[in-house]
């Protein structure tokens, strides 16, 4: 007599993607950790309970140094969920897993057309090109963002109709537009978009970041506080100006 397994329940396995922040340490590590401590001290709770990917692709370290770095990060409540770009010899049991294939942003294909081709194109051809091009994704938040809340949208821009309270944060793959007061944190270009910008009607922010380059409240020019401002990235510096 054969046994028929009718009561066993299958294990359901699904794929799901989440947004994690990437840290790219630099040598010497002591100086880099000091800069990390400075960021954490000026933006309380920035790394708390946040998944982190450690990028060591351009870091010339050995396994002992990597273990020491992970120990230092753990002591700062920085939770490393994976390591990207590491050689196989760097890993040992008990370390966060090796990560591969991370994508900075969704791919958007826009057909390249030479100027001469555009001039010679027939009206029907022009209409076809317009249909292929896709507008960037965006999210509109109609309510104020309260302290402790996070709005995360890596696919494109985030627009907040109200204000962003202290202790709240907006993380966008594109630009951030805030029509009220920005008292919390705004991170634009979070997936590698150097052209992203931050716009707000009243600047009182705890922290601003564009493509990983950050500026805390203490770093902001006093004459910009309480003003309508736009911020953008030039090289490794965040530039700002008032909006008229």
mmCIF file of C-alpha atoms in Angstrom:
data_model
loop_
_atom_site.group_PDB
_atom_site.id
_atom_site.type_symbol
_atom_site.label_atom_id
_atom_site.label_comp_id
_atom_site.label_asym_id
_atom_site.label_seq_id
_atom_site.Cartn_x
_atom_site.Cartn_y
_atom_site.Cartn_z
ATOM 1 C CA UNK A 1 0.000 0.000 0.000
ATOM 2 C CA UNK A 2 1.397 3.393 -0.966
ATOM 3 C CA UNK A 3 1.089 6.463 1.223
ATOM 4 C CA UNK A 4 -0.520 9.509 -0.346
ATOM 5 C CA UNK A 5 0.651 12.795 1.141
ATOM 6 C CA UNK A 6 -2.504 14.836 1.303
ATOM 7 C CA UNK A 7 -1.964 16.831 4.508
ATOM 8 C CA UNK A 8 1.475 18.269 3.873
ATOM 9 C CA UNK A 9 1.509 21.980 3.237
ATOM 10 C CA UNK A 10 3.880 23.406 0.679
ATOM 11 C CA UNK A 11 6.317 26.172 1.509
ATOM 12 C CA UNK A 12 5.510 29.295 -0.448
ATOM 13 C CA UNK A 13 8.540 31.202 -1.693
ATOM 14 C CA UNK A 14 8.160 34.552 -3.406
ATOM 15 C CA UNK A 15 10.509 37.175 -4.730
ATOM 16 C CA UNK A 16 10.193 40.693 -3.403
ATOM 17 C CA UNK A 17 12.382 43.763 -3.667
ATOM 18 C CA UNK A 18 13.055 46.321 -0.959
ATOM 19 C CA UNK A 19 14.965 49.573 -0.887
ATOM 20 C CA UNK A 20 18.246 49.411 1.025
ATOM 21 C CA UNK A 21 20.841 52.111 1.498
ATOM 22 C CA UNK A 22 24.343 51.435 0.232
ATOM 23 C CA UNK A 23 27.431 52.421 2.195
ATOM 24 C CA UNK A 24 30.734 52.642 0.300
ATOM 25 C CA UNK A 25 33.571 52.817 2.861
ATOM 26 C CA UNK A 26 36.818 54.582 2.011
ATOM 27 C CA UNK A 27 40.357 54.171 3.266
ATOM 28 C CA UNK A 28 41.565 54.923 5.847
ATOM 29 C CA UNK A 29 38.640 53.284 7.598
ATOM 30 C CA UNK A 30 39.167 55.139 10.881
ATOM 31 C CA UNK A 31 38.599 58.477 9.170
ATOM 32 C CA UNK A 32 35.586 57.141 7.274
ATOM 33 C CA UNK A 33 34.039 55.818 10.493
ATOM 34 C CA UNK A 34 34.608 59.215 12.113
ATOM 35 C CA UNK A 35 32.658 60.865 9.272
ATOM 36 C CA UNK A 36 29.926 58.257 9.707
ATOM 37 C CA UNK A 37 29.744 59.055 13.426
ATOM 38 C CA UNK A 38 29.453 62.741 12.581
ATOM 39 C CA UNK A 39 26.519 62.061 10.258
ATOM 40 C CA UNK A 40 24.786 59.846 12.825
ATOM 41 C CA UNK A 41 25.254 62.412 15.597
ATOM 42 C CA UNK A 42 23.739 65.219 13.529
ATOM 43 C CA UNK A 43 20.835 63.144 12.224
ATOM 44 C CA UNK A 44 19.642 60.959 15.074
ATOM 45 C CA UNK A 45 18.109 57.652 14.033
ATOM 46 C CA UNK A 46 19.314 57.871 10.421
ATOM 47 C CA UNK A 47 20.641 54.283 10.407
ATOM 48 C CA UNK A 48 18.263 52.858 13.017
ATOM 49 C CA UNK A 49 16.494 49.704 11.786
ATOM 50 C CA UNK A 50 17.469 50.520 8.182
ATOM 51 C CA UNK A 51 18.752 47.751 5.866
ATOM 52 C CA UNK A 52 22.254 48.510 4.597
ATOM 53 C CA UNK A 53 24.304 47.061 1.747
ATOM 54 C CA UNK A 54 28.059 47.391 2.201
ATOM 55 C CA UNK A 55 29.843 48.122 -1.080
ATOM 56 C CA UNK A 56 33.477 46.951 -0.936
ATOM 57 C CA UNK A 57 34.123 46.703 -4.676
ATOM 58 C CA UNK A 58 36.699 49.516 -4.628
ATOM 59 C CA UNK A 59 38.043 48.784 -1.152
ATOM 60 C CA UNK A 60 41.441 47.079 -0.884
ATOM 61 C CA UNK A 61 41.020 45.178 2.385
ATOM 62 C CA UNK A 62 41.465 41.622 3.613
ATOM 63 C CA UNK A 63 39.086 39.385 5.543
ATOM 64 C CA UNK A 64 40.382 40.491 8.936
ATOM 65 C CA UNK A 65 39.797 44.165 8.056
ATOM 66 C CA UNK A 66 36.322 43.408 6.726
ATOM 67 C CA UNK A 67 35.396 41.592 9.947
ATOM 68 C CA UNK A 68 36.688 44.533 11.970
ATOM 69 C CA UNK A 69 34.640 46.933 9.843
ATOM 70 C CA UNK A 70 31.474 44.864 10.302
ATOM 71 C CA UNK A 71 32.120 44.815 14.047
ATOM 72 C CA UNK A 72 32.488 48.597 14.142
ATOM 73 C CA UNK A 73 29.287 49.086 12.128
ATOM 74 C CA UNK A 74 27.346 46.684 14.354
ATOM 75 C CA UNK A 75 28.475 48.693 17.381
ATOM 76 C CA UNK A 76 26.899 51.748 15.735
ATOM 77 C CA UNK A 77 23.583 49.911 15.114
ATOM 78 C CA UNK A 78 24.256 49.846 11.371
ATOM 79 C CA UNK A 79 22.634 46.601 10.211
ATOM 80 C CA UNK A 80 24.476 45.213 7.181
ATOM 81 C CA UNK A 81 22.166 42.831 5.319
ATOM 82 C CA UNK A 82 24.593 42.038 2.499
ATOM 83 C CA UNK A 83 28.007 42.775 1.001
ATOM 84 C CA UNK A 84 28.417 43.715 -2.637
ATOM 85 C CA UNK A 85 31.576 43.588 -4.706
ATOM 86 C CA UNK A 86 33.606 41.397 -2.333
ATOM 87 C CA UNK A 87 36.032 38.704 -3.459
ATOM 88 C CA UNK A 88 35.100 35.150 -2.395
ATOM 89 C CA UNK A 89 38.192 35.033 -0.166
ATOM 90 C CA UNK A 90 36.751 37.855 1.984
ATOM 91 C CA UNK A 91 33.801 35.833 3.212
ATOM 92 C CA UNK A 92 33.454 33.299 5.976
ATOM 93 C CA UNK A 93 30.471 31.712 7.766
ATOM 94 C CA UNK A 94 28.565 34.147 9.933
ATOM 95 C CA UNK A 95 29.138 37.157 7.696
ATOM 96 C CA UNK A 96 26.328 38.898 5.797
ATOM 97 C CA UNK A 97 25.841 37.191 2.415
ATOM 98 C CA UNK A 98 27.470 38.267 -0.827
ATOM 99 C CA UNK A 99 25.108 40.313 -3.004
ATOM 100 C CA UNK A 100 25.178 40.568 -6.778
ATOM 101 C CA UNK A 101 23.073 42.013 -9.548
ATOM 102 C CA UNK A 102 21.721 45.024 -7.691
ATOM 103 C CA UNK A 103 20.087 47.555 -9.977
ATOM 104 C CA UNK A 104 20.344 51.272 -9.172
ATOM 105 C CA UNK A 105 17.071 52.112 -10.917
ATOM 106 C CA UNK A 106 14.417 50.703 -13.226
ATOM 107 C CA UNK A 107 15.535 50.736 -16.859
ATOM 108 C CA UNK A 108 13.759 53.256 -19.074
ATOM 109 C CA UNK A 109 14.526 52.904 -22.742
ATOM 110 C CA UNK A 110 14.334 56.072 -24.800
ATOM 111 C CA UNK A 111 15.149 55.554 -28.480
ATOM 112 C CA UNK A 112 18.057 57.643 -29.736
ATOM 113 C CA UNK A 113 17.280 59.527 -32.932
ATOM 114 C CA UNK A 114 19.816 61.427 -35.025
ATOM 115 C CA UNK A 115 18.881 65.066 -35.860
ATOM 116 C CA UNK A 116 18.913 64.331 -39.596
ATOM 117 C CA UNK A 117 16.527 61.435 -39.054
ATOM 118 C CA UNK A 118 14.100 63.651 -37.163
ATOM 119 C CA UNK A 119 14.023 66.185 -39.995
ATOM 120 C CA UNK A 120 13.377 63.522 -42.604
ATOM 121 C CA UNK A 121 10.857 61.572 -40.544
ATOM 122 C CA UNK A 122 7.287 61.383 -41.693
ATOM 123 C CA UNK A 123 4.512 62.513 -39.297
ATOM 124 C CA UNK A 124 3.544 58.899 -38.682
ATOM 125 C CA UNK A 125 7.122 58.090 -37.614
ATOM 126 C CA UNK A 126 7.183 60.990 -35.169
ATOM 127 C CA UNK A 127 3.958 59.811 -33.556
ATOM 128 C CA UNK A 128 5.432 56.356 -33.129
ATOM 129 C CA UNK A 129 8.489 57.733 -31.257
ATOM 130 C CA UNK A 130 6.239 59.698 -28.899
ATOM 131 C CA UNK A 131 4.320 56.545 -28.045
ATOM 132 C CA UNK A 132 7.507 54.638 -27.188
ATOM 133 C CA UNK A 133 8.917 57.232 -24.781
ATOM 134 C CA UNK A 134 7.655 56.847 -21.207
ATOM 135 C CA UNK A 135 7.220 59.592 -18.653
ATOM 136 C CA UNK A 136 9.108 59.189 -15.344
ATOM 137 C CA UNK A 137 7.108 57.674 -12.515
ATOM 138 C CA UNK A 138 6.009 59.924 -9.669
ATOM 139 C CA UNK A 139 4.226 59.725 -6.326
ATOM 140 C CA UNK A 140 2.003 62.404 -4.787
ATOM 141 C CA UNK A 141 1.548 62.468 -0.996
ATOM 142 C CA UNK A 142 -1.500 64.560 -0.166
ATOM 143 C CA UNK A 143 -1.230 64.391 3.647
ATOM 144 C CA UNK A 144 1.497 65.792 5.917
ATOM 145 C CA UNK A 145 4.263 63.298 6.680
ATOM 146 C CA UNK A 146 4.394 62.858 10.452
ATOM 147 C CA UNK A 147 7.379 62.199 12.690
ATOM 148 C CA UNK A 148 8.575 58.586 12.409
ATOM 149 C CA UNK A 149 7.041 58.059 8.968
ATOM 150 C CA UNK A 150 9.090 57.205 5.878
ATOM 151 C CA UNK A 151 7.974 57.715 2.294
ATOM 152 C CA UNK A 152 10.160 55.608 -0.013
ATOM 153 C CA UNK A 153 9.732 55.687 -3.792
ATOM 154 C CA UNK A 154 12.849 54.583 -5.755
ATOM 155 C CA UNK A 155 11.045 54.640 -9.108
ATOM 156 C CA UNK A 156 10.878 58.431 -9.501
ATOM 157 C CA UNK A 157 9.868 61.786 -8.004
ATOM 158 C CA UNK A 158 7.986 62.343 -4.740
ATOM 159 C CA UNK A 159 5.714 65.369 -4.280
ATOM 160 C CA UNK A 160 4.396 66.196 -0.803
ATOM 161 C CA UNK A 161 1.466 68.603 -0.763
ATOM 162 C CA UNK A 162 1.860 69.290 2.973
ATOM 163 C CA UNK A 163 4.816 69.479 5.356
ATOM 164 C CA UNK A 164 7.402 66.909 6.463
ATOM 165 C CA UNK A 165 7.772 66.831 10.244
ATOM 166 C CA UNK A 166 10.988 66.496 12.214
ATOM 167 C CA UNK A 167 11.892 62.800 12.413
ATOM 168 C CA UNK A 168 10.114 61.994 9.124
ATOM 169 C CA UNK A 169 11.839 61.309 5.839
ATOM 170 C CA UNK A 170 11.274 61.276 2.099
ATOM 171 C CA UNK A 171 13.456 58.988 -0.055
ATOM 172 C CA UNK A 172 13.043 59.308 -3.815
ATOM 173 C CA UNK A 173 14.856 57.833 -6.775
ATOM 174 C CA UNK A 174 14.187 61.138 -8.537
ATOM 175 C CA UNK A 175 13.525 64.631 -7.223
ATOM 176 C CA UNK A 176 11.696 65.658 -4.037
ATOM 177 C CA UNK A 177 9.072 68.434 -4.132
ATOM 178 C CA UNK A 178 7.654 69.666 -0.807
ATOM 179 C CA UNK A 179 4.970 72.353 -0.886
ATOM 180 C CA UNK A 180 5.032 72.853 2.889
ATOM 181 C CA UNK A 181 7.791 73.054 5.499
ATOM 182 C CA UNK A 182 10.600 70.499 5.348
ATOM 183 C CA UNK A 183 11.686 69.819 8.943
ATOM 184 C CA UNK A 184 12.720 66.176 8.546
ATOM 185 C CA UNK A 185 15.014 64.476 6.037
ATOM 186 C CA UNK A 186 14.844 64.502 2.235
ATOM 187 C CA UNK A 187 16.973 62.134 0.141
ATOM 188 C CA UNK A 188 16.732 62.627 -3.619
ATOM 189 C CA UNK A 189 18.438 60.580 -6.325
ATOM 190 C CA UNK A 190 18.671 57.668 -3.905
ATOM 191 C CA UNK A 191 19.349 55.104 -6.648
ATOM 192 C CA UNK A 192 22.104 56.967 -8.464
ATOM 193 C CA UNK A 193 20.433 59.981 -10.074
ATOM 194 C CA UNK A 194 22.888 62.896 -10.030
ATOM 195 C CA UNK A 195 20.364 65.142 -11.787
ATOM 196 C CA UNK A 196 17.776 64.900 -9.001
ATOM 197 C CA UNK A 197 16.826 68.046 -7.077
ATOM 198 C CA UNK A 198 15.112 68.984 -3.826
ATOM 199 C CA UNK A 199 12.497 71.746 -3.775
ATOM 200 C CA UNK A 200 10.725 72.986 -0.659
ATOM 201 C CA UNK A 201 8.585 75.966 0.257
ATOM 202 C CA UNK A 202 10.190 76.415 3.681
ATOM 203 C CA UNK A 203 13.561 74.904 4.576
ATOM 204 C CA UNK A 204 14.004 73.728 8.174
ATOM 205 C CA UNK A 205 15.531 70.340 7.312
ATOM 206 C CA UNK A 206 17.489 68.009 9.590
ATOM 207 C CA UNK A 207 19.304 66.435 6.641
ATOM 208 C CA UNK A 208 19.369 66.718 2.856
ATOM 209 C CA UNK A 209 21.002 64.289 0.436
ATOM 210 C CA UNK A 210 21.297 63.981 -3.338
ATOM 211 C CA UNK A 211 22.837 60.814 -4.811
ATOM 212 C CA UNK A 212 24.472 60.011 -1.468
ATOM 213 C CA UNK A 213 26.039 63.457 -0.923
ATOM 214 C CA UNK A 214 24.497 64.829 2.252
ATOM 215 C CA UNK A 215 24.216 68.119 4.090
ATOM 216 C CA UNK A 216 23.001 68.423 7.688
ATOM 217 C CA UNK A 217 21.269 71.350 9.367
ATOM 218 C CA UNK A 218 24.570 72.673 10.711
ATOM 219 C CA UNK A 219 26.046 72.764 7.197
ATOM 220 C CA UNK A 220 23.265 74.865 5.668
ATOM 221 C CA UNK A 221 23.675 78.583 5.121
ATOM 222 C CA UNK A 222 21.712 80.531 7.785
ATOM 223 C CA UNK A 223 20.133 82.801 5.179
ATOM 224 C CA UNK A 224 18.438 79.778 3.567
ATOM 225 C CA UNK A 225 16.636 78.694 6.736
ATOM 226 C CA UNK A 226 12.922 79.348 6.531
ATOM 227 C CA UNK A 227 13.140 80.181 2.826
ATOM 228 C CA UNK A 228 11.761 78.601 -0.342
ATOM 229 C CA UNK A 229 14.788 76.769 -1.721
ATOM 230 C CA UNK A 230 15.949 74.430 -4.465
ATOM 231 C CA UNK A 231 19.034 72.240 -4.104
ATOM 232 C CA UNK A 232 21.046 70.349 -6.690
ATOM 233 C CA UNK A 233 24.331 68.473 -7.039
ATOM 234 C CA UNK A 234 27.503 69.813 -8.630
ATOM 235 C CA UNK A 235 30.343 67.314 -8.436
ATOM 236 C CA UNK A 236 30.564 66.288 -4.782
ATOM 237 C CA UNK A 237 28.854 69.402 -3.421
ATOM 238 C CA UNK A 238 25.213 70.313 -2.859
ATOM 239 C CA UNK A 239 24.357 73.765 -4.174
ATOM 240 C CA UNK A 240 21.327 75.782 -3.076
ATOM 241 C CA UNK A 241 19.478 78.933 -4.037
ATOM 242 C CA UNK A 242 16.284 80.680 -3.063
ATOM 243 C CA UNK A 243 13.168 80.299 -5.165
ATOM 244 C CA UNK A 244 11.530 83.570 -6.123
#
